[in-house]
Each structure stands twice: as structure tokens, then as C-alpha cells.
Coordinates of C-alpha atoms in Angstrom, one line a residue:
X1 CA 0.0 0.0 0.0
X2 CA 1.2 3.5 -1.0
X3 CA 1.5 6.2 1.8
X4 CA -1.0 9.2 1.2
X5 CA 0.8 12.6 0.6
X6 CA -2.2 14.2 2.8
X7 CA -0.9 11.4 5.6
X8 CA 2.5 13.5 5.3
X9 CA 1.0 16.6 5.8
X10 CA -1.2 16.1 8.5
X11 CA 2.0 14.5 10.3
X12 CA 4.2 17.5 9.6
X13 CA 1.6 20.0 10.4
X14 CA 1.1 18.0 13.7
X15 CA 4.8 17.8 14.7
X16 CA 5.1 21.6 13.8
X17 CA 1.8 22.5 16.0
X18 CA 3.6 19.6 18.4
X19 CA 7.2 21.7 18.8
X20 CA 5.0 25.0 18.7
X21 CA 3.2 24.1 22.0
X22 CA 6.2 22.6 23.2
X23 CA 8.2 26.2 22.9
X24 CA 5.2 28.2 24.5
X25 CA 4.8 25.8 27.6
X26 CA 8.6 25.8 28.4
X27 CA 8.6 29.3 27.9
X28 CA 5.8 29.8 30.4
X29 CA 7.1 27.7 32.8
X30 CA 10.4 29.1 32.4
X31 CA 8.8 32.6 32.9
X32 CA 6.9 31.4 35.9
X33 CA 9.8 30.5 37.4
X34 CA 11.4 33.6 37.3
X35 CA 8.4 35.3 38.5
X36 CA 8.5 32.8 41.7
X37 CA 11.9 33.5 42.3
X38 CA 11.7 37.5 42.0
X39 CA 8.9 37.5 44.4
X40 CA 11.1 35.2 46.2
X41 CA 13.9 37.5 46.3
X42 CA 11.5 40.4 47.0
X43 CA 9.9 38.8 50.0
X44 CA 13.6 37.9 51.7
X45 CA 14.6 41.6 50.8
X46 CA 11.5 42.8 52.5
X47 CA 12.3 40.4 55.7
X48 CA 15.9 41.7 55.9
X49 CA 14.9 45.4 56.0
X50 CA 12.1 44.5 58.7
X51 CA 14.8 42.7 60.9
X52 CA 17.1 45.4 59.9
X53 CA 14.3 48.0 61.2
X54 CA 14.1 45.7 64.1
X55 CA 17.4 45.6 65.3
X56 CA 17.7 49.3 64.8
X57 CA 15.1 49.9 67.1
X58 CA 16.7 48.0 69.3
X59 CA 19.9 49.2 69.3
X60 CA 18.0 52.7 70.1
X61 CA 16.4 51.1 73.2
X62 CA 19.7 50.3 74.2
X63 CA 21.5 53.0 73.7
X64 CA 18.8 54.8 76.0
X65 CA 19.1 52.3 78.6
X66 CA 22.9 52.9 78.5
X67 CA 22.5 56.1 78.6
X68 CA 20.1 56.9 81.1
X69 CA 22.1 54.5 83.7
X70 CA 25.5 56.7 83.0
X71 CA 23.4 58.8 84.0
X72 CA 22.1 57.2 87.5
X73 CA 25.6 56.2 88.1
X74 CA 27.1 59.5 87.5
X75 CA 24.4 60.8 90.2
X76 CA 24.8 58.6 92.4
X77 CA 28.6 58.9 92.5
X78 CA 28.1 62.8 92.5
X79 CA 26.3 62.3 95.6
X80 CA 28.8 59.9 97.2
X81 CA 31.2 62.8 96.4
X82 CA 29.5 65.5 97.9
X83 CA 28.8 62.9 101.0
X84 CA 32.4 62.0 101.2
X85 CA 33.2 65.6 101.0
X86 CA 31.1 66.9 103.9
X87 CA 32.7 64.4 105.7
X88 CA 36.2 65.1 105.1
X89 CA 34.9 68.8 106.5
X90 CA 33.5 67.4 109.2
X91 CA 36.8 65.5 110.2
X92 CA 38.8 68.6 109.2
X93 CA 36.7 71.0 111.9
X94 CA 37.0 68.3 113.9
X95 CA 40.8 68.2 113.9
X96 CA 41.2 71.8 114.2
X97 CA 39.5 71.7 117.2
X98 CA 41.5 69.1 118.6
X99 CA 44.6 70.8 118.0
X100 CA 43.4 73.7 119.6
X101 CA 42.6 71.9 122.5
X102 CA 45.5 70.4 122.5
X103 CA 47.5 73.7 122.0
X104 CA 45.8 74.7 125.2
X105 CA 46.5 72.0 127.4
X106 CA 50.3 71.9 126.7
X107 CA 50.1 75.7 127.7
X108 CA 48.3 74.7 131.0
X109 CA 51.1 71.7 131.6
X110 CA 53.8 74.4 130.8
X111 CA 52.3 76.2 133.5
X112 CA 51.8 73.8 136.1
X113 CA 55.7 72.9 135.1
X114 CA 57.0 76.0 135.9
X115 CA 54.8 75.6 139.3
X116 CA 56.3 72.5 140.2
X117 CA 60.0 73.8 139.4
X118 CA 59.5 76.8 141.9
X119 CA 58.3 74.7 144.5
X120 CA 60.9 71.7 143.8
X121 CA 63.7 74.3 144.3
X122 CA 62.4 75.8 147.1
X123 CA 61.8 72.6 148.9
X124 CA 65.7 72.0 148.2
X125 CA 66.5 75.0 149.9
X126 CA 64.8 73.9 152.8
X127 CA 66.3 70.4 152.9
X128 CA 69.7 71.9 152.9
X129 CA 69.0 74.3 155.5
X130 CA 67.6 71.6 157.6
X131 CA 70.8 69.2 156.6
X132 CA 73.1 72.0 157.6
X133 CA 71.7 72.6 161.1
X134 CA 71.8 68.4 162.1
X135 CA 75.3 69.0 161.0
X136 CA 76.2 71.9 163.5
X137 CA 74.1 70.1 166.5
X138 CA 75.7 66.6 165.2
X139 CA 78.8 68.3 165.0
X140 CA 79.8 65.7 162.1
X141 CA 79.4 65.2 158.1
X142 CA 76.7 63.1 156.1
X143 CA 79.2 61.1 155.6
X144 CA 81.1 60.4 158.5
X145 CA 77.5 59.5 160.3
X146 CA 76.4 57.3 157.2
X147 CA 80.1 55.4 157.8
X148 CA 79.1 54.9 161.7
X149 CA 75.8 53.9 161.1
X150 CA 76.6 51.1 158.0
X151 CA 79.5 50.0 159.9
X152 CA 77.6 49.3 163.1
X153 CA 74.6 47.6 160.9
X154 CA 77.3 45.5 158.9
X155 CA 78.8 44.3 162.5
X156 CA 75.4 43.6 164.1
X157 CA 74.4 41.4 160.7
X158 CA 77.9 39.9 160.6
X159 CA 77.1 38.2 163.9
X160 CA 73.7 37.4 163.3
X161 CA 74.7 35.7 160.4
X162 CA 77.9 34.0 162.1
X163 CA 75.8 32.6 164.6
X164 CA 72.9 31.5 162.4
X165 CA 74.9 29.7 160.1
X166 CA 77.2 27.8 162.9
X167 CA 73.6 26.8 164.4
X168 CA 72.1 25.3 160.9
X169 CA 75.2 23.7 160.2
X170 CA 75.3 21.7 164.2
X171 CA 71.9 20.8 162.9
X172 CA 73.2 19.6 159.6
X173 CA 75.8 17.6 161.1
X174 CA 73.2 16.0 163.7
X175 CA 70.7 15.2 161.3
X176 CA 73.0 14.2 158.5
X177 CA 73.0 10.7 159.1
X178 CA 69.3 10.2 159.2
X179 CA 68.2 12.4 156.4
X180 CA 71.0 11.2 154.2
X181 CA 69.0 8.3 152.2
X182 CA 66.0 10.9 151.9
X183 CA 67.8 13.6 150.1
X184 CA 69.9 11.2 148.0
X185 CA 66.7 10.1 147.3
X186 CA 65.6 13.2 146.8
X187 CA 67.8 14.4 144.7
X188 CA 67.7 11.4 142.1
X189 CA 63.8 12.5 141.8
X190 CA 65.1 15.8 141.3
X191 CA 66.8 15.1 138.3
X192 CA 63.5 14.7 136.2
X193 CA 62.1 18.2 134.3
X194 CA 59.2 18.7 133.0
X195 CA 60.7 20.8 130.7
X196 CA 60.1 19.4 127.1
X197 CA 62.4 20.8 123.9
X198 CA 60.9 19.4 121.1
X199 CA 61.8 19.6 117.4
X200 CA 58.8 20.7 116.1
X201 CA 60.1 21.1 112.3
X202 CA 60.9 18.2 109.7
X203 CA 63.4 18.9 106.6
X204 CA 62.3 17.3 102.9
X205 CA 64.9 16.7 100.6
X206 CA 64.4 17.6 96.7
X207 CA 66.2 16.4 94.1
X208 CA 66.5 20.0 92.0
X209 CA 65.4 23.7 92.8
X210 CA 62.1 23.2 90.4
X211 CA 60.8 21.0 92.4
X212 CA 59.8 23.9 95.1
X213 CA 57.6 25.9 91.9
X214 CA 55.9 22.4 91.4
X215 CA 55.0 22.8 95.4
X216 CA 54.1 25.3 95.4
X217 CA 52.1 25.3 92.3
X218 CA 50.1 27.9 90.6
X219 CA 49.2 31.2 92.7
X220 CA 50.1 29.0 95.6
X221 CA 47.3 26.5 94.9
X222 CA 49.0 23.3 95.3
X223 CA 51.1 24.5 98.7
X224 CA 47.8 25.5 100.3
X225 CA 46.1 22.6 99.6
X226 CA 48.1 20.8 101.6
X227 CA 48.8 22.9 104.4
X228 CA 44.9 22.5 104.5
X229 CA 44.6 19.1 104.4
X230 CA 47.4 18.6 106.3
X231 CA 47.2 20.6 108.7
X232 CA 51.1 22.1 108.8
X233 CA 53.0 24.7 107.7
X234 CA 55.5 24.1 104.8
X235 CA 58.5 26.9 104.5
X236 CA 59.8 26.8 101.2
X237 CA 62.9 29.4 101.1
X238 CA 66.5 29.7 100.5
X239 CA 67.3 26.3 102.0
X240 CA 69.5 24.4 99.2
X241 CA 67.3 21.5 97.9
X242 CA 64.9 21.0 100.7
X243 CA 61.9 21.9 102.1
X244 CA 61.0 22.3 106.0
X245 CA 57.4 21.1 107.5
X246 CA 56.8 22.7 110.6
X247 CA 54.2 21.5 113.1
X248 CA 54.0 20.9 117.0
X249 CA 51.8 17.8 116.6
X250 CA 54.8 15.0 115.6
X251 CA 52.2 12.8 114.0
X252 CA 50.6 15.1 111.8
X253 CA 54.0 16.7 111.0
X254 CA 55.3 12.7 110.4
X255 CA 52.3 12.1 108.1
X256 CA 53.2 15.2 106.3
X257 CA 56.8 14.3 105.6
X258 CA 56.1 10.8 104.2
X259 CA 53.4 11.7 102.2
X260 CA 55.1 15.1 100.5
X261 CA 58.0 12.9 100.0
X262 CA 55.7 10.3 98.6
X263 CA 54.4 13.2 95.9
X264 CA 57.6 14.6 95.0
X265 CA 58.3 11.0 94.3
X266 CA 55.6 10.6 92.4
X267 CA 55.5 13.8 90.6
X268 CA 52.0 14.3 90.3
X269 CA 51.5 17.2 92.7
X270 CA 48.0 19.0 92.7
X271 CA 45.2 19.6 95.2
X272 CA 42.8 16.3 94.1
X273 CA 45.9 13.6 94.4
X274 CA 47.5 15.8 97.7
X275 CA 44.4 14.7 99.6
X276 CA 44.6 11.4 98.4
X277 CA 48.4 10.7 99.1
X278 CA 47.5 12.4 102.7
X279 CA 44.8 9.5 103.4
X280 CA 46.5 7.1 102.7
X281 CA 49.9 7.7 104.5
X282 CA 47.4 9.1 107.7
X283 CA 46.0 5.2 107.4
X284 CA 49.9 3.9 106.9
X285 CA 51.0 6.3 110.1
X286 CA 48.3 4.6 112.0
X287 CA 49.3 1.2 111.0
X288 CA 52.6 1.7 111.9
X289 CA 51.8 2.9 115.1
X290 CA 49.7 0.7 116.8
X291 CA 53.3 -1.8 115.9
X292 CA 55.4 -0.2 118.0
X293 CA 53.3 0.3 120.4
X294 CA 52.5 -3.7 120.2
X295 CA 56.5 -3.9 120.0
X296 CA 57.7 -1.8 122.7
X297 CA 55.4 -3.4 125.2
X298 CA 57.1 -6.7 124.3
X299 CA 60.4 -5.5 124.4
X300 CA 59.5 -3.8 127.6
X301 CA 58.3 -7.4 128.9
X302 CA 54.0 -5.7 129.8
X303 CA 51.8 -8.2 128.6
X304 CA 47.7 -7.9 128.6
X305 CA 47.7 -3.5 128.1
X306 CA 44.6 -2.8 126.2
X307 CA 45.3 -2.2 122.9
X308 CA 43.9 1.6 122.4
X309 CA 46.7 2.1 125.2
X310 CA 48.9 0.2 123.3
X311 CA 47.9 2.3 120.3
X312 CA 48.2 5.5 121.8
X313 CA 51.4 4.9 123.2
X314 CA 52.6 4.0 119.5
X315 CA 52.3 8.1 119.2
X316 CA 55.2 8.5 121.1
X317 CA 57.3 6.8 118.5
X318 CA 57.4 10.3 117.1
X319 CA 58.0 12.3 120.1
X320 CA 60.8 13.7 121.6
X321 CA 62.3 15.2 125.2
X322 CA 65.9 16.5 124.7
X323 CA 66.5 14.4 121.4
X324 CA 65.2 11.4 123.6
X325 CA 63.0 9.6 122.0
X326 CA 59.9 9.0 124.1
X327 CA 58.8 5.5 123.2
X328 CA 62.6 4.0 124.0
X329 CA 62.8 6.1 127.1
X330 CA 59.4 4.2 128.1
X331 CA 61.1 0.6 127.1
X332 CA 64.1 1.7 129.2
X333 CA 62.2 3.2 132.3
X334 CA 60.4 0.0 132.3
X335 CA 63.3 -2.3 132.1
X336 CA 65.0 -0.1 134.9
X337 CA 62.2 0.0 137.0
X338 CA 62.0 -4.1 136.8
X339 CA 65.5 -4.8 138.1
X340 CA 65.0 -1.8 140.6
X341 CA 61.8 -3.7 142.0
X342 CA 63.7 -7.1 141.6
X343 CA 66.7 -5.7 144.1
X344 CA 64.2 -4.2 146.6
X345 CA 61.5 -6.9 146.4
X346 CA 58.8 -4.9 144.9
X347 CA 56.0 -6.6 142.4
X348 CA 57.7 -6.1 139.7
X349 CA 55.2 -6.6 137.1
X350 CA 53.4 -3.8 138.4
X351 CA 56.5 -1.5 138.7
X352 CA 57.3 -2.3 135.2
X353 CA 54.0 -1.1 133.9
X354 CA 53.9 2.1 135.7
X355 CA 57.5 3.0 134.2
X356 CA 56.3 1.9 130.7
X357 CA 53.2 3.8 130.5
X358 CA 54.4 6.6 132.8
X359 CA 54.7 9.0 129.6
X360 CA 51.4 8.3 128.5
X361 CA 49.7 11.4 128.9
X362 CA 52.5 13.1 125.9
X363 CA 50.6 11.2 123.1
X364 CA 47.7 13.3 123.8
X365 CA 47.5 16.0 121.4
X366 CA 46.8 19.8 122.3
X367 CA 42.7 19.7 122.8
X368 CA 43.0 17.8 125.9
X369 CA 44.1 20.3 129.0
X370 CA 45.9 19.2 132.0
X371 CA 49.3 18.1 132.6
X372 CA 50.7 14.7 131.0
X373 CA 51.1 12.9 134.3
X374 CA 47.6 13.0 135.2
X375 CA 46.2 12.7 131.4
X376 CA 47.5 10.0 131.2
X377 CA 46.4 8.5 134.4
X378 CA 43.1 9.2 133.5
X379 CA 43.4 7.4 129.9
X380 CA 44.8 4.5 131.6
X381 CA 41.9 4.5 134.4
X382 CA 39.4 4.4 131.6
X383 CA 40.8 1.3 129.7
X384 CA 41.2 -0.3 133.4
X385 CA 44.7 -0.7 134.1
X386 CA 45.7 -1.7 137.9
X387 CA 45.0 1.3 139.9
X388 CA 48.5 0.9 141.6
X389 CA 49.8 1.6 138.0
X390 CA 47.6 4.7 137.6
X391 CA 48.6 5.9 140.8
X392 CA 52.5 5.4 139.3
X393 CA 52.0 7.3 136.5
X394 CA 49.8 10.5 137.8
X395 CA 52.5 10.7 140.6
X396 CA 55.7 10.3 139.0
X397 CA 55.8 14.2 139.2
X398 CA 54.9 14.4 142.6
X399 CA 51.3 15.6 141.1
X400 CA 49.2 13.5 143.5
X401 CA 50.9 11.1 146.8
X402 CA 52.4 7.9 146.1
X403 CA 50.5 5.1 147.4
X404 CA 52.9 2.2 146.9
X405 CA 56.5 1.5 146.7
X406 CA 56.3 0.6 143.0
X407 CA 55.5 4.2 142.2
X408 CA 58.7 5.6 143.8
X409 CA 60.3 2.7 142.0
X410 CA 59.1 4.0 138.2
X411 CA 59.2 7.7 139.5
X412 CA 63.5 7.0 140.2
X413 CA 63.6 5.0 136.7
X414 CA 62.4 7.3 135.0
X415 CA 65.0 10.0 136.3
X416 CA 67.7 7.2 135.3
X417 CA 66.7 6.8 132.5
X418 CA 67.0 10.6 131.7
X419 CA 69.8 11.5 133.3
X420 CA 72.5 9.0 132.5
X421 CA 75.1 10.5 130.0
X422 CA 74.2 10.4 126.2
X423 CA 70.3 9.9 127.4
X424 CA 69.4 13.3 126.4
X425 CA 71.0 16.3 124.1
X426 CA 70.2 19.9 124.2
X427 CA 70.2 22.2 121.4
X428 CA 73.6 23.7 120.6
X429 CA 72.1 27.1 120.3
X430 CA 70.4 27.3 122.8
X431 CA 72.9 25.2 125.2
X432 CA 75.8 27.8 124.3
X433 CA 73.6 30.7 125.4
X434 CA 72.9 29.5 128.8
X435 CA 76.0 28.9 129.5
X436 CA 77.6 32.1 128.8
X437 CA 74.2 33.2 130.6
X438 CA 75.5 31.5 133.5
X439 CA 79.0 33.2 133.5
X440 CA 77.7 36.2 132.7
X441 CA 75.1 36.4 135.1
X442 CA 77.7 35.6 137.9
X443 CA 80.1 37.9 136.8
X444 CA 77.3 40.6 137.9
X445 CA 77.8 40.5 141.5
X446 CA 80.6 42.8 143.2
X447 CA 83.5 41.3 144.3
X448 CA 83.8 38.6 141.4
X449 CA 86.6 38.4 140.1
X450 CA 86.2 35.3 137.5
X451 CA 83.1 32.6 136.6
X452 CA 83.2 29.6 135.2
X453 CA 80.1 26.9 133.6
X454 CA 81.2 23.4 133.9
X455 CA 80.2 20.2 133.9
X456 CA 77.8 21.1 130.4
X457 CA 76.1 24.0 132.5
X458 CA 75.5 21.5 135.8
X459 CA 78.0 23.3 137.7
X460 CA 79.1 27.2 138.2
X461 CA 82.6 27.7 140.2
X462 CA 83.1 31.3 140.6
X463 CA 87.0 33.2 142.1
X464 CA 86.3 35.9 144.0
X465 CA 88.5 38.8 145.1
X466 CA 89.6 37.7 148.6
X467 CA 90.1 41.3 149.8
X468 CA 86.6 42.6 149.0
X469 CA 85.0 39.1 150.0
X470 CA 85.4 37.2 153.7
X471 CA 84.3 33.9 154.3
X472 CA 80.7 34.7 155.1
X473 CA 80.4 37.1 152.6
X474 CA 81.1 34.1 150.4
X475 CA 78.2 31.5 151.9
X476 CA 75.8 34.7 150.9
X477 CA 77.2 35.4 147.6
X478 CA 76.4 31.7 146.5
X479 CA 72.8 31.9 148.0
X480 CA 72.6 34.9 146.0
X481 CA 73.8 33.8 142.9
X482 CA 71.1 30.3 143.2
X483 CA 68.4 32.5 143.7
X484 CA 68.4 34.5 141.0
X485 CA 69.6 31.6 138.7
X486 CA 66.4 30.1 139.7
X487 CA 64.7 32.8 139.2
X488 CA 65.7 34.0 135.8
X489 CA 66.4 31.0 134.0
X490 CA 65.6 27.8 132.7
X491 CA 67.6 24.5 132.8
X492 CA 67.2 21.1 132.9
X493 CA 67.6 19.0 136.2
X494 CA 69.7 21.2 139.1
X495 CA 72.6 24.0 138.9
X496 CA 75.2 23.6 141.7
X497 CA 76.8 26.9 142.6
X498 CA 80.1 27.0 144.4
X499 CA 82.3 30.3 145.4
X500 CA 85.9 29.8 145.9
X501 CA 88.0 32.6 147.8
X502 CA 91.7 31.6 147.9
X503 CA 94.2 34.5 150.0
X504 CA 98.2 34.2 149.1
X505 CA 100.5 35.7 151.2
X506 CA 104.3 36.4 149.7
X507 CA 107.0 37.3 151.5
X508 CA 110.7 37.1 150.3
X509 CA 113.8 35.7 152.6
X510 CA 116.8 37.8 151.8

């Protein structure tokens, strides 16, 4: 079959009315889309100058606001001014007045001055008048009466003193015998001071000079942390190396050491980790305490102490009297105190136990008041330990009366223990000062001619000039000299005083 021509043309006539409608569509959608998007583009335009309007206003509001409190302030601080300024009136009135006063008494005083001078020297007058009469009727000098007068005072007390002294020494002589195991006795007891010198300060090595910024951290936050938590002071100056931790408590100071050691150690070093380090060496201090307190009793030979006495005698592990360490001296007392009761036939396990737990009352820190001797005794009563024991350790300082012969027994150990040589030290310091103290002090009196400390400051042997002082002049001199030793200083145990006067005479044979 033959195509149609008029086929053809309806065809091409379709596709041409086809592409026609084609072109117009696209082109209205094309131009539809641009119409969207300008009305688009319109409406964000319109939004961004209604926000901009917005934000303009605002920024007006604000402005006003600003303004209008510069404004309140600048009133306000006006009026503070003008306040401040009436005051400093006020106080400037106030002043002048007081120097106008003052102005006026010093003229009054000058007065009364001149008063008191005018009288003064006319009372003078009179006084010599007076003195020059007694001196015609007297028919002798000031003087020459004050040399008759002394010199028959000096011989009246010369005698009374003679014979007084010859009378205590007849009773000396007739007593001697039977007050000589008393005094001995005595003077062991004697030895003992409460006196305590303790080293209240604890040194920290470092292995560089950094290592104190690190401590101290930044603004000082680490180094207060821990004097917090703590509860010491750490001194961080020109000391080489080192550090110092200073604190009168010994275990607080002891758990500071080990655990600032521990974080130097360590290197981690701020606030969150010191507290941490701190508990945990606190727990390790208390662990280590309560074993030698276990251990000392056992070296000390005291079975069956309750063990919070036990524990709380482990504190004194880390206290000491003269460089003496507390817990040994109690071992040794202890030890002494048992032969002592062995020789004299005394119970010796209770003698033992008073002079081991004598000390107990120096673990106790600072809140509890009273002295050591009879805080401890209480501690002890409370944990029930043999009230003969109590009684030996809240008398071993002649606090309360000694009911038993063990309790002299620990009392006389325990001044063994410190008195033997190489028990205890004393500062060099401060020993060097008291004894030039001593010398110095002696040196004072008239008629001295040299002084002398010996025996490490036990013992002060002092020349004098045998023309300006006799024999009885010398017996006062070292009464003298003991009293005001007692009086003005302070010394461990007793200060013996002697006075030696030595007279040459030198003649020639030609």
C-alpha cells in the first residue's frame, strides 16, 4: 500500500503544531519560574529590612538604657562625692579643734611645770637648810654619820649571820645521818624536768630547685592545699634542695613528711591527688603505730595493756624530750624499774608497767588540757589498768601522793633513765647561750673576780677577790647567785653553785 501525501502533511503539520506548543509551555514555565523567584527574592529583601528595622530599634532602646544608667551612676557617685566631701569637713573641723585643744593643754602643763620647778627648788633650799643645822648640832658630816651607822649595821648582821649559820650547820651535822637516804633520794627524783624541747620542724629533701615551683604550684594553689589538708606549715625558702614542714603535733607533721616525700616522688603534685596521698599515709602512720606500740610493750616485757593504750602509746614513737626519743625512754624506764623492784623486792610486774606507761599522757595532742602525768592517768583508768599503776603514773611528778612503793620505784627510773650520760642532748644554740648566761650572770655581782660553767652547765665555780669578799660574805654570795639563777632562767635537772676565795701571802727571805 502506497503512503497518502495528505498522511505526510497532517504528520508535519502535527509535529510543527507539536514543537510550537512545546516552545510556548517551556517558555511559560520558564517565565513562571522567574516570577517565583523575583517574588522570592522580593519577600527575603522585605524580611531583611524589617529585621534590619528591628534591630535598629533595638539598638536605640539600648543606647537609651545605656545612657540613662551613666546617667544614674554618674548621680549617684556625685552624691557619694559631695557625702564624702562633707565628711572630710567634718573631720577637718574636727581636727582643728583638737589641735586647739591640745594647743591649750600643753600651755596649762607648761604652766603647772614652771609651778612644780619653783616649789621643787624651794623645797631643796629647805632640805639643805635643815641638813646643815643636824650638821652643827651633830657636830659631824653626812658622811662620816652614814660610815658609823653602816659599819655598826654591817657588824650587828655579821654576827647574826655568824651565829645563824654555825647553828644550821650543828643541825646539819646531827641530822645528817638520818636524812642522808632521803635527800639522795631526793635528789635522784630531782633530776626529772618537766621541761620538754621538742623539734617541732621536719626537713624534705628535693632532688632539684624546680621542684619547690611544682610545690608550690600555681598562685600558691598546690602548697595550700596541703597545708589545709594537712594541717602544717611548709617553708619553702633559700634552704639548698629542701623543704621544711613545721608542726608541734609529731604525727601530723610525720604524716606530712612521708606523704610530701611520697608526691615529690611521684610527681604528680595538685590539690585532688595531695588529699589522696595524705589518706592514705594518715591510714599507713596509723598502721605503723599501733606496731610499736605492740612492739615496745614486748620489748619492755607488759603483757595484757589494752590495745587503744597500746595504740596510743605507739604516738610517742614520734615524740621527743631533749633528742630522747619518748617510746625507747618508756622501754628503758620500764626495764629499769624491773630490776629496781627485783633488788628491793617490789611486784615487779606492776612496777614495770607504771614505768612503761608513765609517759602516756605526751601522746595526747593539744585539745585535751591538763598536765601529762595526770592525762595519762586518767586514759589509763578508763581502759582499766591496775590502779596501783595509775597511781604510778599521775604521781611520777609528785602531782598527787604515792600510794605504793612501786611508784617511787618507776618515778626513780624514770630519772635514770634521763639522766645518764648520752640519754638526752640539748640544742647547741640554745645550750651555748645558757652557758655564757651562766658566766655572765655571775660575773654581775661585786667582788667577782672570775666565773666559770662546767660540767655542760651543771655546775658554776666562781673566784672571787679575797680582799673585797670574807668567808661569810662568800656563803651569801652563792645563795645569792642560786636564787636569781632560779629565778631567771631555765635548765634542765639542778645548777650547783660553788664560790671559791683563795688568800696568798708572799713574802721574800733575803
Amino acid at each position: 500500500m502506497n503512503p497518502n501525501p495528505m498522511d505526510y502533511l497532517i504528520m508535519a503539520l502535527a509535529l510543527i503544531v507539536g514543537l510550537a506548543v512545546g516552545y510556548f509551555f517551556s517558555r511559560y514555565l520558564s517565565e513562571k519560574a522567574q516570577r517565583q523567584q523575583h517574588e522570592k527574592a522580593e519577600n527575603i529583601l522585605q524580611e531583611a529590612k524589617e529585621q534590619a528595622r528591628i534591630i535598629e530599634i533595638q539598638a536605640r532602646d539600648n543606647a537609651l538604657k545605656a545612657a540613662q544608667t551613666a546617667e544614674t551612676e554618674i548621680g549617684r557617685l556625685r552624691s557619694e562625692l559631695s557625702r564624702e566631701d562633707e565628711r572630710l569637713q567634718r573631720r577637718r573641723s574636727e581636727l582643728d579643734l583638737r589641735v586647739e585643744r591640745l594647743e591649750q593643754r600643753e600651755q596649762t602643763l607648761n604652766k603647772r611645770q614652771s609651778t612644780v620647778d619653783r616649789r621643787y627648788n624651794e623645797i631643796e633650799k629647805m632640805h639643805e637648810q635643815q641638813m646643815d643645822e643636824l650638821q652643827k648640832i651633830a657636830q659631824m658630816s653626812i658622811d662620816e654619820a652614814r660610815t658609823i651607822l653602816l659599819g655598826e649595821v654591817e657588824k650587828e648582821a655579821r654576827n647574826d649571820m655568824a651565829r645563824i649559820i654555825r647553828q644550821i650547820e650543828t643541825e646539819a651535822r646531827e641530822e645528817g645521818e638520818r636524812r642522808a637516804r632521803k635527800l639522795i633520794a631526793d635528789s635522784i627524783q630531782r633530776i626529772a624536768s618537766d621541761r620538754v624541747a621538742e623539734v617541732a620542724t621536719s626537713l624534705v629533701p628535693l632532688p632539684n630547685e624546680a621542684m619547690k615551683g611544682r610545690i608550690v604550684g600555681r598562685n600558691g594553689r598546690n602548697i595550700r592545699a596541703f597545708e589545709q589538708a594537712a594541717g602544717v606549715d611548709v617553708i619553702v625558702d633559700d634552704t639548698p634542695e629542701a623543704v621544711t614542714i613545721s608542726c608541734f603535733d609529731p604525727v601530723r607533721r610525720e604524716v606530712a613528711r612521708r606523704a610530701l616525700a611520697r608526691l615529690i616522688l611521684d610527681g604528680r603534685i595538685h590539690p585532688a591527688h595531695i588529699e589522696k596521698v595524705l589518706d592514705d599515709e594518715q591510714k599507713a602512720i596509723e598502721k605503723t603505730i599501733v606496731e610499736a606500740g605492740e612492739e615496745a610493750a614486748f620489748d619492755a616485757g607488759v603483757p595484757g595493756i589494752h590495745p587503744e593504750v597500746l595504740r596510743m602509746m605507739g604516738r610517742l614513737k614520734f615524740r621527743t624530750s631533749y633528742g630522747q626519743n619518748q617510746l625507747t625512754h618508756a622501754v628503758e624506764v620500764a626495764k629499769l624499774a624491773g630490776i629496781l623492784a627485783a633488788e628491793l623486792g617490789a611486784n615487779i610486774g606492776i612496777a614495770k608497767q607504771g614505768g612503761f606507761l608513765h609517759d602516756l599522757g605526751k601522746a595526747m595532742d593539744h585539745n585535751q588540757e591538763g598536765t601529762h602525768a595526770l592525762l595519762g592517768a586518767e586514759f589509763a583508768t578508763r581502759y582499766g589498768v591496775n590502779p596501783l599503776v595509775v597511781n604510778a603514773i599521775a604521781a611520777h611528778h609528785h602531782e598527787v601522793e604515792q600510794d605504793s612503793v612501786e611508784a617511787v620505784i618507776a618515778e626513780s627510773a624514770d630519772a635514770i633513765s634521763g639522766a645518764r650520760p648520752g640519754a638526752r642532748r640539748e640544742d647547741l644554740e640554745a645550750y651555748i647561750k645558757r652557758i655564757r648566761a651562766l658566766e655572765d650572770m655571775s660575773l654581775t655581782f661585786p667582788g667577782v673576780n672570775q666565773a666559770y660553767a662546767i660540767q655542760a652547765g651543771r655546775e658554776v665555780r666562781i673566784i672571787v677577790k679575797p680582799e673585797d669578799i670574807d668567808d661569810l660574805a662568800s656563803t651569801r654570795l652563792a645563795r645569792d647567785i642560786a636564787k636569781k639563777i632560779e629565778e631567771t632562767m631555765h635548765y634542765p635537772g639542778q645548777i650547783r653553785v660553788t664560790v671559791i676565795r683563795e688568800t696568798r701571802a708572799v713574802d721574800y727571805a733575803k
